[in-house]
PDB file of C-alpha atoms in Angstrom:
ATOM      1  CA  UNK A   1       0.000   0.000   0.000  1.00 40.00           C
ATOM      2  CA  UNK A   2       1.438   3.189  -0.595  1.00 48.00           C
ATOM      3  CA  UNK A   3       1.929   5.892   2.222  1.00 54.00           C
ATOM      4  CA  UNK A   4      -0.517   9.083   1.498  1.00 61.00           C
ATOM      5  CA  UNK A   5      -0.667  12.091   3.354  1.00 71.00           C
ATOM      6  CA  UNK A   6      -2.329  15.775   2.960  1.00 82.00           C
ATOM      7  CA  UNK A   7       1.205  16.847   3.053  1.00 92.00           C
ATOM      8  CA  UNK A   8       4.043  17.122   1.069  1.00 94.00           C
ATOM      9  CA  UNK A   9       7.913  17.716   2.689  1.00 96.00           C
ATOM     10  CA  UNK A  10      10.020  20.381   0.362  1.00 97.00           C
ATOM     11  CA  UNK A  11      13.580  19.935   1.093  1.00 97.00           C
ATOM     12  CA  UNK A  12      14.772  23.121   2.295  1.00 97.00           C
ATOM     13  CA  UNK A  13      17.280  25.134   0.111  1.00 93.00           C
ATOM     14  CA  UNK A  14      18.788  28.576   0.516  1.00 90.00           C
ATOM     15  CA  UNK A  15      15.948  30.152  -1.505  1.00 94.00           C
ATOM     16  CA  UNK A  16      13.733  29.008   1.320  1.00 96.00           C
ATOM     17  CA  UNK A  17      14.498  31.048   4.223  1.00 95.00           C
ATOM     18  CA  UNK A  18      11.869  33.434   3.523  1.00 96.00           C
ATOM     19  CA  UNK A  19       9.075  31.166   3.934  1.00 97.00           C
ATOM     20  CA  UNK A  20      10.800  29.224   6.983  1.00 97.00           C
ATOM     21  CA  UNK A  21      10.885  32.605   8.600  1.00 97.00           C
ATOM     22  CA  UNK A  22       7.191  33.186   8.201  1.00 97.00           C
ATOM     23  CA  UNK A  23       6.580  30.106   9.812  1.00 97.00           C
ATOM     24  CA  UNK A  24       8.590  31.316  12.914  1.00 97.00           C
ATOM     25  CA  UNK A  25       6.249  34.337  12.747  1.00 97.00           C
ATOM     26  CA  UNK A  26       3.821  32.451  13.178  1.00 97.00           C
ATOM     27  CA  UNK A  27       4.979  29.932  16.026  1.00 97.00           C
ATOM     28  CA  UNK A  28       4.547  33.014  18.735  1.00 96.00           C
ATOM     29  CA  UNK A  29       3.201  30.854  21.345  1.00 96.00           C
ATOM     30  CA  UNK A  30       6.138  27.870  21.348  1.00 95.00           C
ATOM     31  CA  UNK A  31       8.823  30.804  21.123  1.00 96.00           C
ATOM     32  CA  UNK A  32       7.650  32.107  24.167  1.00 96.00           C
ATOM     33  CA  UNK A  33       6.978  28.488  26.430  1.00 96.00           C
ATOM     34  CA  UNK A  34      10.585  27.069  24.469  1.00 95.00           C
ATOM     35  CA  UNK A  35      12.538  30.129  24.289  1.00 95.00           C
ATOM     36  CA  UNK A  36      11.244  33.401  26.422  1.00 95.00           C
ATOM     37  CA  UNK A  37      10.907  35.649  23.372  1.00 96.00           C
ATOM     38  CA  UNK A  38       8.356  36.397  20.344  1.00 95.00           C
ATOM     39  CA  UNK A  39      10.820  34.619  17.911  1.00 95.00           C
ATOM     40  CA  UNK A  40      14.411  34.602  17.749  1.00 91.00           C
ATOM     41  CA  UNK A  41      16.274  36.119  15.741  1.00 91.00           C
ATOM     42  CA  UNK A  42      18.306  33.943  13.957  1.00 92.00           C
ATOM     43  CA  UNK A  43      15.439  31.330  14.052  1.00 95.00           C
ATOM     44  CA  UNK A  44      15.198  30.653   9.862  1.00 95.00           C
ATOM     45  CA  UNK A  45      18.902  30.255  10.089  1.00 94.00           C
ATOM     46  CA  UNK A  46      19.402  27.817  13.031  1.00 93.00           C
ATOM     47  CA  UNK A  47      16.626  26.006  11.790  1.00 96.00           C
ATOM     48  CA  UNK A  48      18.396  25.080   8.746  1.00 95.00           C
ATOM     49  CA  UNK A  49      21.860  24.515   9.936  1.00 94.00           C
ATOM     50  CA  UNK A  50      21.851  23.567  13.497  1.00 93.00           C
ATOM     51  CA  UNK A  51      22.894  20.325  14.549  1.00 93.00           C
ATOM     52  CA  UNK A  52      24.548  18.462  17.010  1.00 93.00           C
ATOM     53  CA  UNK A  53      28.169  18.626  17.771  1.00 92.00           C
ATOM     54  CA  UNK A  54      29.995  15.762  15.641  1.00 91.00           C
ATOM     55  CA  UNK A  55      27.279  15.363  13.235  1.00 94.00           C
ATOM     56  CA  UNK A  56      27.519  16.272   9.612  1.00 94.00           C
ATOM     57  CA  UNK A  57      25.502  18.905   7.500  1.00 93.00           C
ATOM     58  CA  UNK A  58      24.304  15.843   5.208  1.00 95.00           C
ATOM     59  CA  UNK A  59      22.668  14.382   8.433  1.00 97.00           C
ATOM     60  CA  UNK A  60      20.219  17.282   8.529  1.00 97.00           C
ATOM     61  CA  UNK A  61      17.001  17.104   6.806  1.00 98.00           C
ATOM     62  CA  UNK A  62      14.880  20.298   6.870  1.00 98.00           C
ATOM     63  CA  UNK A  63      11.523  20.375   5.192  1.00 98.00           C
ATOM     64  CA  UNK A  64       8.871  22.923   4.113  1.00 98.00           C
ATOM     65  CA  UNK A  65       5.514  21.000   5.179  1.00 97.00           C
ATOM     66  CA  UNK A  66       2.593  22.118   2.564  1.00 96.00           C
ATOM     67  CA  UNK A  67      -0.697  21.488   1.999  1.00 94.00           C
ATOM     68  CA  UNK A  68      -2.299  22.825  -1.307  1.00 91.00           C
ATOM     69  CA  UNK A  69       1.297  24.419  -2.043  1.00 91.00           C
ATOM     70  CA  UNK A  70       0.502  26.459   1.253  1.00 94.00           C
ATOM     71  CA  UNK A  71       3.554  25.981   3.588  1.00 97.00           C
ATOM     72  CA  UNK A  72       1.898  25.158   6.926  1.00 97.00           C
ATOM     73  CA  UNK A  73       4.779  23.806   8.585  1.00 98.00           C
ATOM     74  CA  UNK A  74       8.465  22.638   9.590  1.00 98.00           C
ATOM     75  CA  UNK A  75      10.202  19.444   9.898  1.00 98.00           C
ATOM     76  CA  UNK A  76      13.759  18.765  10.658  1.00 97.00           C
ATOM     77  CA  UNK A  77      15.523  15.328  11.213  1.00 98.00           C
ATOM     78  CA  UNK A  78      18.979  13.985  12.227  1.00 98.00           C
ATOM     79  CA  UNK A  79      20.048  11.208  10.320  1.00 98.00           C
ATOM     80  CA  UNK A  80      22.510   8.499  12.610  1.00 97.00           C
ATOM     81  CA  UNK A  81      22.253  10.775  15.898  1.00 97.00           C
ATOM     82  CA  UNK A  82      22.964   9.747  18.417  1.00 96.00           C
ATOM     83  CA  UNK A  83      23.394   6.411  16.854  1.00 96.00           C
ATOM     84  CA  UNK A  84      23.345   4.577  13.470  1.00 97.00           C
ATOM     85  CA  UNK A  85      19.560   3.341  13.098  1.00 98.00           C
ATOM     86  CA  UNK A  86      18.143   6.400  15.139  1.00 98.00           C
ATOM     87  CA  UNK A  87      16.480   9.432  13.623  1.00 98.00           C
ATOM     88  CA  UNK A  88      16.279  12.480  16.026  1.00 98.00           C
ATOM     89  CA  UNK A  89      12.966  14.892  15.156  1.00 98.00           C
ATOM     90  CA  UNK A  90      14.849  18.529  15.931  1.00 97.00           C
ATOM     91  CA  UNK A  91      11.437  20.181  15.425  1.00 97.00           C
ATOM     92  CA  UNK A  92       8.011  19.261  14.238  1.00 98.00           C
ATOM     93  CA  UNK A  93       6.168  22.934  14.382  1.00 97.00           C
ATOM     94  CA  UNK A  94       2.855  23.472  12.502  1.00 97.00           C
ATOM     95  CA  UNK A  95       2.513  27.230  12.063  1.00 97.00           C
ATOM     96  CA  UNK A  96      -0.373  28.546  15.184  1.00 96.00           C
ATOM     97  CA  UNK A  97      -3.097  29.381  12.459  1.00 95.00           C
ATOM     98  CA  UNK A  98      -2.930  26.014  10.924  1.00 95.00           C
ATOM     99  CA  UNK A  99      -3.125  23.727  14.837  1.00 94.00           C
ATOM    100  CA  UNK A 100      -5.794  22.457  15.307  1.00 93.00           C
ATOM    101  CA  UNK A 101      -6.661  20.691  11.983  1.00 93.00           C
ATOM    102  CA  UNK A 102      -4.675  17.383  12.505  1.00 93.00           C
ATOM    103  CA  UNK A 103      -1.987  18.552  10.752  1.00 96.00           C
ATOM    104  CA  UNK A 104       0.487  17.925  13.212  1.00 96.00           C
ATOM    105  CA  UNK A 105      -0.525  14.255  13.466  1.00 96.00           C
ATOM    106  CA  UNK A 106      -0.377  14.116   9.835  1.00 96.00           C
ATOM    107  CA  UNK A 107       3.243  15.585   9.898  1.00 97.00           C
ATOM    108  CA  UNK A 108       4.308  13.264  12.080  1.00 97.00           C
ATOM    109  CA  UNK A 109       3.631  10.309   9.714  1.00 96.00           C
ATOM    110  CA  UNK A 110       5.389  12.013   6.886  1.00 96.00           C
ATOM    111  CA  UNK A 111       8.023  12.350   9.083  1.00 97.00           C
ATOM    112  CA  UNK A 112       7.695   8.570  10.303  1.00 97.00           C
ATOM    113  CA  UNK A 113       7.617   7.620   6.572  1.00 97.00           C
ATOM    114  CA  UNK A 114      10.752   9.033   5.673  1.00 97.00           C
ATOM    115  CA  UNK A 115      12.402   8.270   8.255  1.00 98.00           C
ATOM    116  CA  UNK A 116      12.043   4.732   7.743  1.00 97.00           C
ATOM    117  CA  UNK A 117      11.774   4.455   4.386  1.00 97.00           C
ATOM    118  CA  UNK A 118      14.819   7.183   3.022  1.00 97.00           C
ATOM    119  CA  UNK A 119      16.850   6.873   6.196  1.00 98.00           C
ATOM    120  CA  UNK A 120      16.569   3.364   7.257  1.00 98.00           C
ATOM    121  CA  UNK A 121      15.510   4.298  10.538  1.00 98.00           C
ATOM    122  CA  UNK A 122      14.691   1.626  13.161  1.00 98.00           C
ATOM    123  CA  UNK A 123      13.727   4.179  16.001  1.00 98.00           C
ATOM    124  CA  UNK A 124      13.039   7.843  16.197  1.00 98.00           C
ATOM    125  CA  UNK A 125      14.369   9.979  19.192  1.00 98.00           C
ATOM    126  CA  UNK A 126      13.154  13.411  20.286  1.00 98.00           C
ATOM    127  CA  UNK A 127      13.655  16.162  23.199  1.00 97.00           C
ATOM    128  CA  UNK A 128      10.712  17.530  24.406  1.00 97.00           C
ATOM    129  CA  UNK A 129      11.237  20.815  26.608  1.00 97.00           C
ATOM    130  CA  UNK A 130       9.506  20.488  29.615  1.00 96.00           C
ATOM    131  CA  UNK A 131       8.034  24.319  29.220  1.00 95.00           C
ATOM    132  CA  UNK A 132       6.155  23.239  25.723  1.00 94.00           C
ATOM    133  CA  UNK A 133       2.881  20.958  26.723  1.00 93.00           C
ATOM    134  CA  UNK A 134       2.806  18.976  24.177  1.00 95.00           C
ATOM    135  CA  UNK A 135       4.104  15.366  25.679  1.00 94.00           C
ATOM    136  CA  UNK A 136       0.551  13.869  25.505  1.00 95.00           C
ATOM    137  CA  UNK A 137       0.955  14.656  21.752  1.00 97.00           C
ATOM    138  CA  UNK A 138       4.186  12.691  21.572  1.00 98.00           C
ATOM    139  CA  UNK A 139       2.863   9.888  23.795  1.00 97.00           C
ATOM    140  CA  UNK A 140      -0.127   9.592  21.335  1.00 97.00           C
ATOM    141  CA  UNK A 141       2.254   9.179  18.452  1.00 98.00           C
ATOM    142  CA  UNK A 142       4.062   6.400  20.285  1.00 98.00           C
ATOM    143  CA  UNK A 143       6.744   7.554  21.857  1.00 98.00           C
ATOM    144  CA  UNK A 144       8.037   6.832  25.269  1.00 98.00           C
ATOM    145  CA  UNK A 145      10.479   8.679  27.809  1.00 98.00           C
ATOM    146  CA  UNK A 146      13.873   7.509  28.433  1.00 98.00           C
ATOM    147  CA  UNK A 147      14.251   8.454  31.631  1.00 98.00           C
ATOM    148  CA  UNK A 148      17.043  11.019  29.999  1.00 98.00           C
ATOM    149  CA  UNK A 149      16.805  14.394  30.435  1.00 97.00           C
ATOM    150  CA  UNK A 150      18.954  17.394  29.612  1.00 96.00           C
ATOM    151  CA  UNK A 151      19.335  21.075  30.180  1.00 97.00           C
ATOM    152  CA  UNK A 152      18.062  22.996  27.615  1.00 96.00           C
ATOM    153  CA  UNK A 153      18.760  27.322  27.272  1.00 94.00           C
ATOM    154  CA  UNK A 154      16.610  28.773  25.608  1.00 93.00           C
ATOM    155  CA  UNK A 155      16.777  32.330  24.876  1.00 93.00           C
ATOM    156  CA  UNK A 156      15.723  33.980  28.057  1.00 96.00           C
ATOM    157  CA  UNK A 157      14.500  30.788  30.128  1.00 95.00           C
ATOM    158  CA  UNK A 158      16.408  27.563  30.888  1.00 96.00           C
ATOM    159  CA  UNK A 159      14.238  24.652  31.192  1.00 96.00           C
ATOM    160  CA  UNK A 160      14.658  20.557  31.028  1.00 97.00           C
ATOM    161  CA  UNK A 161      14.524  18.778  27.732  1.00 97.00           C
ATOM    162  CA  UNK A 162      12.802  15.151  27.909  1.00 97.00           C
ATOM    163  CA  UNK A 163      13.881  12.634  25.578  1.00 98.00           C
ATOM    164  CA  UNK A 164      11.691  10.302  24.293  1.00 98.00           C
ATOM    165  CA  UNK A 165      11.822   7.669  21.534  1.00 98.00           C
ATOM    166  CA  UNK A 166       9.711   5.077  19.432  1.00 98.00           C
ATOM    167  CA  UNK A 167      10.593   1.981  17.603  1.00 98.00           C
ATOM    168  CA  UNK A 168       9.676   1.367  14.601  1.00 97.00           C
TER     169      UNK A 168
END
């Protein structure tokens, strides 16, 4: 059966940064529980190059979410991190004035899908800061706490990140 979705991923490319900025204008509400601030500034930026120390730029797999060639969303992944056979969802953010609609959920899958499918995944990892309610979302989706957590600085507030993960 093949894997359908409302959605389509656009890799990200320089010309992009436009659009992945007016989704941080529009993510008001998680920049303020995550971070302490409206947006940040470099947010577009970070987005598309951040990663975690020793892993590669080819690792990192930012998408454009769209539905009806409206961008609605972001999606970043970490290919191999923190080990081979382990994806690690950076952020899964659907813009505020498109929550609501399932949209998230149906992110999720996409991101699922190619995470198993183009990167040979056998389990997703994630970091959920402890500010930003949306655990029961993750635990819906499958995943489970480690037990892990880390420190995580936002802008102007310094919180705990949770990590959770999912086989698949």
């Amino acid at each position: 059966m093949a894997y359908r979705s409302p959605l389509s991923l656009m890799a990200i490319t320089s010309n992009d940064l436009g659009e992945v900025n007016a989704v941080f204008d529009d993510l008001t509400t998680y920049s303020m529980q995550v971070d302490g601030v409206p947006k940040r500034e470099d947010a577009a930026f970070a987005f598309v190059t951040a990663r975690p120390s020793g892993c590669e730029l080819r690792n990192k797999h930012a998408f454009l979410a769209k539905c009806s060639g409206a961008v609605i969303g972001l999606l970043d992944l970490i290919d191999g991190y923190p080990a081979p056979g382990t994806a690690f969802i950076g952020l899964l953010a659907i813009r505020q004035s498109a929550q609501g609609a399932g949209f998230g959920r149906a992110l999720y899958q996409a991101a699922e899908h190619f995470a198993r499918e183009d990167l040979r995944a056998r389990t997703l990892r994630l970091a959920v800061v402890e500010t930003n309610p949306v655990l029961g979302f993750w635990a819906r989706m499958g995943f489970e706490p480690t037990g892990e957590t880390r420190p995580f600085n936002g802008e102007r507030l310094t919180s705990q990140a949770v990590l959770m993960e999912k086989q698949l």
